[in-house]
Structure formats: structure tokens, C-alpha cells
mmCIF file of C-alpha atoms and ligand atoms in Angstrom:
data_model
loop_
_atom_site.group_PDB
_atom_site.id
_atom_site.type_symbol
_atom_site.label_atom_id
_atom_site.label_comp_id
_atom_site.label_asym_id
_atom_site.label_seq_id
_atom_site.Cartn_x
_atom_site.Cartn_y
_atom_site.Cartn_z
ATOM 1 C CA MET A 1 19.802 11.207 -18.632
ATOM 2 C CA ILE A 2 16.985 10.525 -16.182
ATOM 3 C CA PRO A 3 14.816 13.668 -15.822
ATOM 4 C CA LYS A 4 14.978 15.569 -12.504
ATOM 5 C CA GLU A 5 11.243 15.127 -11.901
ATOM 6 C CA VAL A 6 11.634 11.338 -12.136
ATOM 7 C CA LEU A 7 14.559 11.395 -9.684
ATOM 8 C CA GLU A 8 12.402 13.487 -7.347
ATOM 9 C CA ILE A 9 9.581 10.938 -7.456
ATOM 10 C CA ALA A 10 12.031 8.089 -6.713
ATOM 11 C CA ASP A 11 13.482 10.081 -3.816
ATOM 12 C CA GLY A 12 9.970 10.980 -2.623
ATOM 13 C CA ILE A 13 9.037 7.284 -2.406
ATOM 14 C CA LYS A 14 12.291 6.400 -0.646
ATOM 15 C CA THR A 15 12.011 9.170 1.948
ATOM 16 C CA MET A 16 8.223 8.642 2.296
ATOM 17 C CA ARG A 17 7.131 12.078 1.114
ATOM 18 C CA ILE A 18 5.162 9.834 -1.256
ATOM 19 C CA ARG A 19 3.748 6.969 0.803
ATOM 20 C CA GLY A 20 0.887 4.485 0.990
ATOM 21 C CA ALA A 21 0.807 1.598 -1.472
ATOM 22 C CA SER A 22 -1.665 3.082 -3.996
ATOM 23 C CA LEU A 23 0.017 6.449 -4.218
ATOM 24 C CA ILE A 24 3.428 4.783 -4.526
ATOM 25 C CA ALA A 25 2.155 2.676 -7.453
ATOM 26 C CA LYS A 26 0.516 5.573 -9.260
ATOM 27 C CA SER A 27 3.564 7.792 -8.726
ATOM 28 C CA ALA A 28 5.851 5.091 -10.140
ATOM 29 C CA ALA A 29 3.647 4.799 -13.245
ATOM 30 C CA GLN A 30 3.648 8.583 -13.527
ATOM 31 C CA ALA A 31 7.460 8.624 -13.246
ATOM 32 C CA LEU A 32 7.730 6.129 -16.122
ATOM 33 C CA ARG A 33 5.364 8.271 -18.171
ATOM 34 C CA ILE A 34 7.414 11.419 -17.551
ATOM 35 C CA ALA A 35 10.626 9.540 -18.351
ATOM 36 C CA ALA A 36 9.135 8.337 -21.649
ATOM 37 C CA GLU A 37 7.742 11.738 -22.579
ATOM 38 C CA ARG A 38 11.020 13.521 -21.955
ATOM 39 C CA TYR A 39 13.166 10.976 -23.814
ATOM 40 C CA SER A 40 14.935 12.651 -26.725
ATOM 41 C CA GLY A 41 17.462 9.993 -27.797
ATOM 42 C CA ASP A 42 17.115 7.643 -30.766
ATOM 43 C CA ALA A 43 14.522 4.851 -30.790
ATOM 44 C CA SER A 44 17.069 2.063 -30.247
ATOM 45 C CA GLY A 45 18.166 3.570 -26.909
ATOM 46 C CA PHE A 46 14.676 3.775 -25.417
ATOM 47 C CA LYS A 47 14.303 0.258 -24.002
ATOM 48 C CA PRO A 48 17.632 0.290 -22.073
ATOM 49 C CA TYR A 49 16.783 3.794 -20.827
ATOM 50 C CA ILE A 50 13.286 2.920 -19.546
ATOM 51 C CA THR A 51 14.699 -0.260 -17.980
ATOM 52 C CA LYS A 52 17.158 1.905 -16.039
ATOM 53 C CA VAL A 53 14.316 4.120 -14.809
ATOM 54 C CA ALA A 54 12.313 1.019 -13.826
ATOM 55 C CA ASN A 55 15.301 -0.291 -11.891
ATOM 56 C CA LEU A 56 15.694 2.996 -10.035
ATOM 57 C CA LEU A 57 12.025 2.957 -9.013
ATOM 58 C CA LEU A 58 12.115 -0.698 -7.919
ATOM 59 C CA GLN A 59 14.935 0.040 -5.514
ATOM 60 C CA THR A 60 13.117 2.716 -3.538
ATOM 61 C CA ARG A 61 11.062 0.669 -1.043
ATOM 62 C CA PRO A 62 10.990 -3.126 -0.827
ATOM 63 C CA THR A 63 7.680 -4.210 0.716
ATOM 64 C CA ALA A 64 4.595 -2.874 -1.080
ATOM 65 C CA VAL A 65 3.988 -5.070 -4.136
ATOM 66 C CA SER A 66 1.981 -2.282 -5.734
ATOM 67 C CA LEU A 67 5.310 -0.741 -6.755
ATOM 68 C CA PRO A 68 6.659 -3.718 -8.805
ATOM 69 C CA ASN A 69 3.123 -4.338 -10.080
ATOM 70 C CA ALA A 70 3.088 -0.789 -11.489
ATOM 71 C CA VAL A 71 6.598 -0.962 -12.899
ATOM 72 C CA TYR A 72 6.125 -4.382 -14.535
ATOM 73 C CA TYR A 73 2.754 -3.414 -15.976
ATOM 74 C CA VAL A 74 4.421 -0.644 -17.967
ATOM 75 C CA LEU A 75 7.767 -2.345 -18.548
ATOM 76 C CA ASN A 76 6.484 -5.705 -19.842
ATOM 77 C CA ARG A 77 4.324 -3.991 -22.428
ATOM 78 C CA THR A 78 7.102 -1.593 -23.407
ATOM 79 C CA LEU A 79 9.798 -4.239 -23.744
ATOM 80 C CA SER A 80 7.587 -6.496 -25.833
ATOM 81 C CA SER A 81 6.572 -3.768 -28.291
ATOM 82 C CA SER A 82 8.586 -2.852 -31.380
ATOM 83 C CA VAL A 83 11.509 -0.407 -31.114
ATOM 84 C CA SER A 84 9.569 2.286 -32.953
ATOM 85 C CA GLU A 85 6.495 1.936 -30.734
ATOM 86 C CA ALA A 86 8.165 1.410 -27.354
ATOM 87 C CA ARG A 87 8.009 5.040 -26.202
ATOM 88 C CA GLU A 88 4.332 5.433 -27.103
ATOM 89 C CA THR A 89 3.566 2.094 -25.447
ATOM 90 C CA ALA A 90 5.240 3.239 -22.202
ATOM 91 C CA ILE A 91 3.151 6.424 -22.147
ATOM 92 C CA ARG A 92 -0.084 4.630 -23.016
ATOM 93 C CA SER A 93 0.363 1.820 -20.510
ATOM 94 C CA SER A 94 1.261 4.218 -17.661
ATOM 95 C CA ASP A 95 -2.001 6.074 -18.281
ATOM 96 C CA GLU A 96 -3.897 2.802 -18.546
ATOM 97 C CA PHE A 97 -2.443 1.539 -15.255
ATOM 98 C CA ILE A 98 -3.344 4.731 -13.373
ATOM 99 C CA ARG A 99 -6.895 4.618 -14.766
ATOM 100 C CA MET A 100 -7.267 0.971 -13.668
ATOM 101 C CA VAL A 101 -6.061 1.783 -10.145
ATOM 102 C CA ASP A 102 -8.489 4.720 -9.847
ATOM 103 C CA GLU A 103 -11.380 2.595 -11.102
ATOM 104 C CA SER A 104 -10.486 -0.219 -8.663
ATOM 105 C CA HIS A 105 -10.362 2.302 -5.839
ATOM 106 C CA ARG A 106 -13.879 3.511 -6.656
ATOM 107 C CA ARG A 107 -15.140 -0.079 -6.603
ATOM 108 C CA ILE A 108 -13.661 -0.910 -3.217
ATOM 109 C CA MET A 109 -15.231 2.271 -1.823
ATOM 110 C CA GLU A 110 -18.624 0.929 -2.866
ATOM 111 C CA TYR A 111 -18.056 -2.642 -1.645
ATOM 112 C CA GLY A 112 -16.465 -1.478 1.601
ATOM 113 C CA SER A 113 -19.187 1.001 2.531
ATOM 114 C CA LYS A 114 -21.768 -1.821 2.321
ATOM 115 C CA LEU A 115 -20.011 -3.488 5.268
ATOM 116 C CA ILE A 116 -20.527 -0.422 7.449
ATOM 117 C CA GLN A 117 -23.972 -0.234 9.048
ATOM 118 C CA ASP A 118 -25.631 2.770 10.677
ATOM 119 C CA GLU A 119 -23.981 3.657 14.028
ATOM 120 C CA TYR A 120 -20.993 1.421 13.389
ATOM 121 C CA VAL A 121 -17.637 2.184 14.981
ATOM 122 C CA VAL A 122 -14.755 1.409 12.602
ATOM 123 C CA PHE A 123 -11.293 0.699 14.021
ATOM 124 C CA THR A 124 -8.344 1.420 11.721
ATOM 125 C CA HIS A 125 -4.559 1.645 11.803
ATOM 126 C CA CYS A 126 -1.997 3.819 9.983
ATOM 127 C CA HIS A 127 -3.203 5.798 6.952
ATOM 128 C CA SER A 128 -4.810 4.014 4.032
ATOM 129 C CA THR A 129 -6.522 6.051 1.322
ATOM 130 C CA ALA A 130 -8.749 3.039 0.630
ATOM 131 C CA VAL A 131 -9.967 2.850 4.230
ATOM 132 C CA VAL A 132 -10.501 6.601 4.591
ATOM 133 C CA ASP A 133 -12.509 6.678 1.348
ATOM 134 C CA ILE A 134 -14.644 3.694 2.420
ATOM 135 C CA ILE A 135 -15.491 5.405 5.729
ATOM 136 C CA LEU A 136 -16.279 8.725 4.036
ATOM 137 C CA GLN A 137 -18.436 6.951 1.464
ATOM 138 C CA ALA A 138 -20.480 5.300 4.251
ATOM 139 C CA PHE A 139 -20.808 8.704 5.942
ATOM 140 C CA ARG A 140 -21.989 10.341 2.693
ATOM 141 C CA GLU A 141 -24.603 7.597 2.380
ATOM 142 C CA GLY A 142 -26.077 8.923 5.624
ATOM 143 C CA LYS A 143 -24.701 6.341 8.070
ATOM 144 C CA ARG A 144 -23.743 7.664 11.496
ATOM 145 C CA VAL A 145 -20.269 6.189 11.508
ATOM 146 C CA GLU A 146 -17.527 6.735 14.113
ATOM 147 C CA VAL A 147 -13.844 5.894 13.901
ATOM 148 C CA ILE A 148 -11.129 4.795 16.304
ATOM 149 C CA ASN A 149 -7.637 5.179 14.886
ATOM 150 C CA THR A 150 -4.127 4.528 16.139
ATOM 151 C CA GLU A 151 -1.182 6.932 16.264
ATOM 152 C CA THR A 152 0.974 4.457 14.293
ATOM 153 C CA ARG A 153 4.420 4.961 15.732
ATOM 154 C CA PRO A 154 7.116 5.827 14.944
ATOM 155 C CA LEU A 155 6.107 8.006 11.957
ATOM 156 C CA PHE A 156 2.554 8.763 13.142
ATOM 157 C CA GLN A 157 0.732 8.174 9.849
ATOM 158 C CA GLY A 158 -2.381 7.839 12.048
ATOM 159 C CA ARG A 159 -2.379 11.630 12.317
ATOM 160 C CA ILE A 160 -3.091 11.881 8.582
ATOM 161 C CA THR A 161 -6.110 9.580 9.017
ATOM 162 C CA LEU A 162 -7.218 11.551 12.075
ATOM 163 C CA ARG A 163 -7.159 14.865 10.205
ATOM 164 C CA GLU A 164 -8.822 13.540 7.054
ATOM 165 C CA ILE A 165 -11.633 11.859 8.959
ATOM 166 C CA ALA A 166 -12.181 14.751 11.386
ATOM 167 C CA LYS A 167 -12.193 17.502 8.761
ATOM 168 C CA ASN A 168 -15.015 15.701 6.955
ATOM 169 C CA GLY A 169 -17.166 15.866 10.068
ATOM 170 C CA VAL A 170 -16.858 12.227 11.187
ATOM 171 C CA LYS A 171 -16.291 11.599 14.902
ATOM 172 C CA VAL A 172 -12.867 10.066 15.457
ATOM 173 C CA THR A 173 -11.072 8.928 18.607
ATOM 174 C CA HIS A 174 -7.282 8.766 18.458
ATOM 175 C CA VAL A 175 -5.552 6.116 20.599
ATOM 176 C CA PRO A 176 -1.937 5.033 21.191
ATOM 177 C CA ASP A 177 -0.932 1.811 19.404
ATOM 178 C CA SER A 178 -0.529 0.107 22.761
ATOM 179 C CA ALA A 179 -4.223 0.730 23.596
ATOM 180 C CA VAL A 180 -5.569 -1.363 20.712
ATOM 181 C CA ARG A 181 -6.675 -4.307 22.852
ATOM 182 C CA HIS A 182 -8.182 -1.996 25.454
ATOM 183 C CA PHE A 183 -10.489 -0.262 22.958
ATOM 184 C CA ILE A 184 -11.230 -3.019 20.452
ATOM 185 C CA LYS A 185 -14.503 -3.933 22.177
ATOM 186 C CA ASN A 186 -15.834 -0.436 21.373
ATOM 187 C CA ALA A 187 -15.656 -1.239 17.650
ATOM 188 C CA ASN A 188 -18.042 -3.152 15.343
ATOM 189 C CA ILE A 189 -15.581 -3.707 12.526
ATOM 190 C CA VAL A 190 -11.864 -3.335 11.784
ATOM 191 C CA ILE A 191 -10.760 -2.148 8.344
ATOM 192 C CA VAL A 192 -7.093 -1.646 7.453
ATOM 193 C CA GLY A 193 -5.230 -1.160 4.177
ATOM 194 C CA ALA A 194 -2.769 -3.506 2.466
ATOM 195 C CA ASP A 195 0.755 -3.292 1.124
ATOM 196 C CA THR A 196 1.080 -6.855 -0.128
ATOM 197 C CA ILE A 197 -1.205 -9.894 -0.140
ATOM 198 C CA THR A 198 0.285 -13.281 -0.962
ATOM 199 C CA SER A 199 -1.407 -16.006 -3.007
ATOM 200 C CA ASP A 200 -2.050 -17.972 0.209
ATOM 201 C CA GLY A 201 -3.844 -15.050 1.853
ATOM 202 C CA TYR A 202 -1.253 -13.476 4.140
ATOM 203 C CA LEU A 203 -1.628 -9.722 4.569
ATOM 204 C CA VAL A 204 1.439 -7.488 4.830
ATOM 205 C CA ASN A 205 0.543 -4.046 6.138
ATOM 206 C CA LYS A 206 1.871 -1.372 8.519
ATOM 207 C CA VAL A 207 3.565 -2.871 11.566
ATOM 208 C CA GLY A 208 1.009 -3.300 14.339
ATOM 209 C CA THR A 209 -1.689 -4.578 11.961
ATOM 210 C CA SER A 210 -1.225 -8.149 13.215
ATOM 211 C CA HIS A 211 -1.766 -7.028 16.843
ATOM 212 C CA LEU A 212 -4.984 -5.334 15.839
ATOM 213 C CA ALA A 213 -6.069 -8.499 13.988
ATOM 214 C CA LEU A 214 -5.300 -10.642 17.039
ATOM 215 C CA ALA A 215 -7.235 -8.303 19.315
ATOM 216 C CA ALA A 216 -10.194 -8.306 16.892
ATOM 217 C CA TRP A 217 -10.158 -12.117 16.690
ATOM 218 C CA GLU A 218 -10.107 -12.376 20.488
ATOM 219 C CA ALA A 219 -13.029 -9.938 20.787
ATOM 220 C CA GLY A 220 -15.008 -11.600 17.968
ATOM 221 C CA ILE A 221 -14.948 -8.493 15.769
ATOM 222 C CA PRO A 222 -14.646 -8.900 11.969
ATOM 223 C CA PHE A 223 -11.311 -7.858 10.463
ATOM 224 C CA TYR A 224 -11.165 -6.638 6.844
ATOM 225 C CA SER A 225 -8.401 -5.313 4.642
ATOM 226 C CA ALA A 226 -9.228 -2.975 1.751
ATOM 227 C CA ALA A 227 -7.069 -3.884 -1.210
ATOM 228 C CA GLU A 228 -7.201 -3.047 -4.906
ATOM 229 C CA PHE A 229 -5.770 -5.743 -7.218
ATOM 230 C CA ILE A 230 -2.353 -4.045 -7.230
ATOM 231 C CA LYS A 231 -1.840 -5.148 -3.604
ATOM 232 C CA PHE A 232 -1.854 -8.839 -4.614
ATOM 233 C CA SER A 233 1.496 -10.431 -5.363
ATOM 234 C CA PRO A 234 1.764 -12.571 -8.527
ATOM 235 C CA ALA A 235 5.374 -13.412 -7.602
ATOM 236 C CA SER A 236 4.187 -15.045 -4.376
ATOM 237 C CA LEU A 237 2.682 -17.832 -6.524
ATOM 238 C CA GLU A 238 6.218 -18.603 -7.626
ATOM 239 C CA GLY A 239 7.536 -18.629 -4.063
ATOM 240 C CA GLY A 240 8.694 -14.998 -4.239
ATOM 241 C CA GLU A 241 9.170 -13.790 -0.660
ATOM 242 C CA VAL A 242 7.909 -10.525 0.795
ATOM 243 C CA VAL A 243 10.789 -8.471 2.169
ATOM 244 C CA ILE A 244 9.895 -6.536 5.312
ATOM 245 C CA GLU A 245 11.456 -3.091 5.205
ATOM 246 C CA PHE A 246 13.536 -2.141 8.252
ATOM 247 C CA ARG A 247 13.895 1.608 8.537
ATOM 248 C CA SER A 248 16.407 3.780 10.349
ATOM 249 C CA ALA A 249 16.694 3.673 14.161
ATOM 250 C CA SER A 250 16.594 7.466 14.183
ATOM 251 C CA GLU A 251 12.865 7.373 13.261
ATOM 252 C CA VAL A 252 12.344 5.801 16.691
ATOM 253 C CA LEU A 253 15.028 7.602 18.710
ATOM 254 C CA ASP A 254 14.804 11.154 17.416
ATOM 255 C CA ILE A 255 11.391 11.791 18.949
ATOM 256 C CA TYR A 256 12.846 11.168 22.420
ATOM 257 C CA PRO A 257 13.229 14.328 24.525
ATOM 258 C CA GLY A 258 16.459 16.174 25.362
ATOM 259 C CA GLY A 259 19.747 14.457 24.699
ATOM 260 C CA LEU A 260 18.313 11.000 25.366
ATOM 261 C CA ALA A 261 18.660 9.791 21.771
ATOM 262 C CA ASP A 262 22.358 10.699 21.707
ATOM 263 C CA GLU A 263 22.945 9.150 25.110
ATOM 264 C CA LEU A 264 21.288 5.887 24.028
ATOM 265 C CA ARG A 265 23.403 5.843 20.859
ATOM 266 C CA ARG A 266 26.557 6.341 22.963
ATOM 267 C CA LEU A 267 25.455 3.419 25.123
ATOM 268 C CA GLY A 268 25.226 1.313 21.950
ATOM 269 C CA VAL A 269 21.538 0.464 22.426
ATOM 270 C CA GLU A 270 20.089 -1.502 19.509
ATOM 271 C CA VAL A 271 16.830 -0.240 18.005
ATOM 272 C CA LEU A 272 14.901 -2.275 15.429
ATOM 273 C CA ASN A 273 12.321 -0.526 13.294
ATOM 274 C CA PRO A 274 10.338 -2.834 10.969
ATOM 275 C CA ALA A 275 7.828 -0.892 8.874
ATOM 276 C CA PHE A 276 5.411 -3.791 8.210
ATOM 277 C CA ASP A 277 4.236 -7.100 9.621
ATOM 278 C CA PHE A 278 2.424 -10.266 8.491
ATOM 279 C CA THR A 279 -1.175 -11.055 9.445
ATOM 280 C CA PRO A 280 -2.110 -14.702 8.787
ATOM 281 C CA PRO A 281 -5.279 -15.600 6.831
ATOM 282 C CA GLU A 282 -6.888 -17.206 9.912
ATOM 283 C CA LEU A 283 -7.252 -13.721 11.458
ATOM 284 C CA ILE A 284 -8.735 -12.086 8.346
ATOM 285 C CA THR A 285 -12.484 -12.135 7.685
ATOM 286 C CA ALA A 286 -12.110 -10.992 4.059
ATOM 287 C CA PHE A 287 -10.361 -8.668 1.632
ATOM 288 C CA ILE A 288 -12.406 -5.844 0.155
ATOM 289 C CA THR A 289 -11.199 -5.897 -3.462
ATOM 290 C CA ASN A 290 -12.284 -4.325 -6.735
ATOM 291 C CA LEU A 291 -13.717 -7.721 -7.711
ATOM 292 C CA GLY A 292 -15.783 -8.025 -4.537
ATOM 293 C CA ILE A 293 -15.378 -9.133 -0.936
ATOM 294 C CA ILE A 294 -13.328 -12.317 -0.902
ATOM 295 C CA PRO A 295 -12.044 -14.612 1.861
ATOM 296 C CA PRO A 296 -8.212 -14.664 2.129
ATOM 297 C CA GLN A 297 -8.118 -18.281 0.910
ATOM 298 C CA LEU A 298 -9.334 -17.055 -2.519
ATOM 299 C CA SER A 299 -6.532 -14.493 -2.995
ATOM 300 C CA VAL A 300 -5.127 -16.643 -5.754
ATOM 301 C CA LEU A 301 -8.270 -16.011 -7.815
ATOM 302 C CA ILE A 302 -7.642 -12.261 -7.811
ATOM 303 C CA ILE A 303 -4.097 -12.899 -9.000
ATOM 304 C CA LYS A 304 -5.348 -15.175 -11.795
ATOM 305 C CA GLU A 305 -8.149 -12.808 -12.847
ATOM 306 C CA MET A 306 -6.155 -9.555 -12.763
ATOM 307 C CA PHE A 307 -2.649 -10.674 -13.756
ATOM 308 C CA GLY A 308 -2.865 -14.237 -15.131
ATOM 309 C CA PHE A 309 -1.071 -17.210 -13.625
ATOM 310 C CA SER A 310 2.186 -16.571 -15.494
ATOM 311 C CA ALA A 311 2.572 -12.961 -14.300
ATOM 312 C CA GLY A 312 4.685 -13.917 -11.293
ATOM 313 C CA ARG A 313 7.141 -15.858 -13.460
ATOM 314 C CA ILE A 314 7.360 -12.945 -15.909
ATOM 315 C CA GLN A 315 7.944 -10.458 -13.060
ATOM 316 C CA LEU A 316 10.684 -12.573 -11.559
ATOM 317 C CA THR A 317 12.332 -13.085 -14.962
ATOM 318 C CA VAL A 318 12.288 -9.356 -15.695
ATOM 319 C CA LEU A 319 13.715 -8.722 -12.223
ATOM 320 C CA GLU A 320 16.560 -11.177 -12.793
ATOM 321 C CA GLU A 321 17.397 -9.476 -16.090
ATOM 322 C CA LEU A 322 17.351 -6.053 -14.448
ATOM 323 C CA VAL A 323 19.829 -6.803 -11.661
HETATM 324 C C1 RUB B 1 1.226 2.607 4.632
HETATM 325 C C2 RUB B 1 0.333 1.434 4.889
HETATM 326 C C3 RUB B 1 -1.080 1.489 4.299
HETATM 327 C C4 RUB B 1 -1.064 0.778 2.933
HETATM 328 C C5 RUB B 1 -2.360 0.994 2.155
HETATM 329 O O1 RUB B 1 2.571 2.358 5.012
HETATM 330 O O2 RUB B 1 0.695 0.446 5.482
HETATM 331 O O3 RUB B 1 -1.984 0.818 5.112
HETATM 332 O O4 RUB B 1 0.016 1.243 2.152
HETATM 333 O O5 RUB B 1 -2.519 2.343 1.803
HETATM 334 P P1 RUB B 1 3.672 3.521 4.754
HETATM 335 P P2 RUB B 1 -3.453 2.761 0.562
HETATM 336 O O6 RUB B 1 3.211 4.747 5.458
HETATM 337 O O7 RUB B 1 4.931 2.936 5.350
HETATM 338 O O8 RUB B 1 3.788 3.707 3.251
HETATM 339 O O9 RUB B 1 -4.822 2.229 0.869
HETATM 340 O O10 RUB B 1 -3.416 4.271 0.549
HETATM 341 O O11 RUB B 1 -2.852 2.157 -0.657
#
């Protein structure tokens, strides 16, 4: 039986109590660790059991590649170890994965803060732990940094960024998503997070990111995305497509006042609610990664260095066997 805590993590990712690509990845690794620790059956049943847990986690949210990267990291090692060592391998590789993600995060904080000069205004979108930590690092280094951040409708993740930046004493101006082009000229640099980066340098991040990139390009302001290696997609080398998650219409409608949402539903109005969008490499100055600051055209090198060229094929094969 899958432990309750593991089911709670899967549900937390699905319902976005656990959100943001890094936290999703680390929580998935943690869930696999808990599942392995709590397993009390015989050794021969462990691999099918952990595969079932992996499958459950993979089905929670479709877009951020950090989730399959976490699951495959643990699963590949577990499935290729001996029956007697599989459980220990699952525990060890979950810990190893989480440590690697934390270390990568620390590195991008250092690289990213170097891009922020004294008195810079940083424009960001949604809530990315990587971006917030880069800004706070620059602030701790004594730079007088300011931030402009978007609301990020419909779920308002921008409010998390707003609070985290403001409570650390950094000046932050909150703007509606639709005001991005109006305020972009007040910024020196744009830094956003990443959910998935393909081998040919496309960035998939919170919907609205591509508008911000377009506005930055038009205004001649550099546009960066902060991305640990787990945001890069090995499967994209094999032609694996990124699935954009469409979420419920009620996330958009339910914030409308009075009985308007119900009335619109009665009228049969269609509401589309994509959670992410694609930003093409031409609009991206560089990715801030744990291996350094790299132009989008070199994304494939991160995939080769961190996963190896065959990782995408292995991921896709494991996926086919799972479903
Ligand atoms: C969050 C989002 C973030 C990235 C990066 O989307 O798009 O920019 O996940 O975050 P959602 P981090 O709220 O739909 O999960 O830098 O924390 O990994």
C-alpha cells in the first residue's frame, strides 16, 4: 500500500499546495524516499511497488520537466540495482538528488547575483525560488536593488514573490500582468524562472513569460531565466514534446464578483486557462544555470553534461514501460 504521506505529496503537487518546479522535484524525490523507507513487503515486490509510486507522481502535473527528472533519477538507479539492494538504492538516490538540486540552487544564486549591478531594477513574473534567491543574494552583497513583479493571474503567485521580497527589506512594485509593456522601460534586467527548457533553447515558464520577453526585447532590456539543470529536458533531444497544462476554468471565473461566474457558466461561455507558455530562444539573452550563464543555443550542452545524451531515450523507454 502506498503510504498516506506519499499520497498527500502527490495530491499537494496536483492541487498546487506544492508548486514551483524545484519544490515539485524535491518533493517528488522525498515522496519516493518515504515510500521506500516505509516499504515492509518482501524484496521481490519492491521494484513493482516503487514503479507504481513513480507512476502516481508522474501523473500529477504535466509541464515542469523537473518532476520526471526527479522521478527518473531515482527510478533508473533503483530498477537497475539488484533486488536485495533496490530499497537502499531508492533511499540513497533520493537523498543524492535533493542534495544536487540544493547545490545547483546555491550556484545559480551566485551566478545570477553577478548580473545585478548596484541600483538595478529587476523585473520578474510569477514566483520562482531561484529568482527570489538571486535578488536577495544581490541585496545581501550590498547592492541597492529594486524589483517590479507581476500579479500573475489567475492564481496570483506574484503575491508570494511580493511578500518574500518586501519582508526582506527590498523595494518592490507590484503591477498587473497587463501593465508589463508599460513598465518594462523602468527595469534594467528581466529574470524569470523555468519549468522546462528544451534542447533547442525554448523556455517553458508561467503563462505571460513570453509577453514579458517580447516587451523586454522591444525595449532592449536583457532577459534571463534562472534554471538549475533539472529544468532542462533530456527527452526533448529525442523529440519528446512539452505538454502545456490547461487548468480548470473555475480558477479564472471564481474570482469574479457576485453571481457573475455562475451566470457566465449558464451562458456557456468558454474559458481557457493555460498555466504555461513558450518563449523562443531569440528572445532570451541567457540561462543562469548551475554550470554558468549560457546562451539558449547551448542548452544541449547542459543536457549532455548533467544527464548524458542517452538520458532522454532512457526516460522515454521507462515511461513507455510504466504506462
Ligand atoms: C511556477 C513557475 C516558476 C517555475 C520556477 O509555476 O512557473 O517560474 O516553476 O520556479 P506554478 P522555481 O506556480 O504553476 O508551479 O525557481 O521555484 O523552481
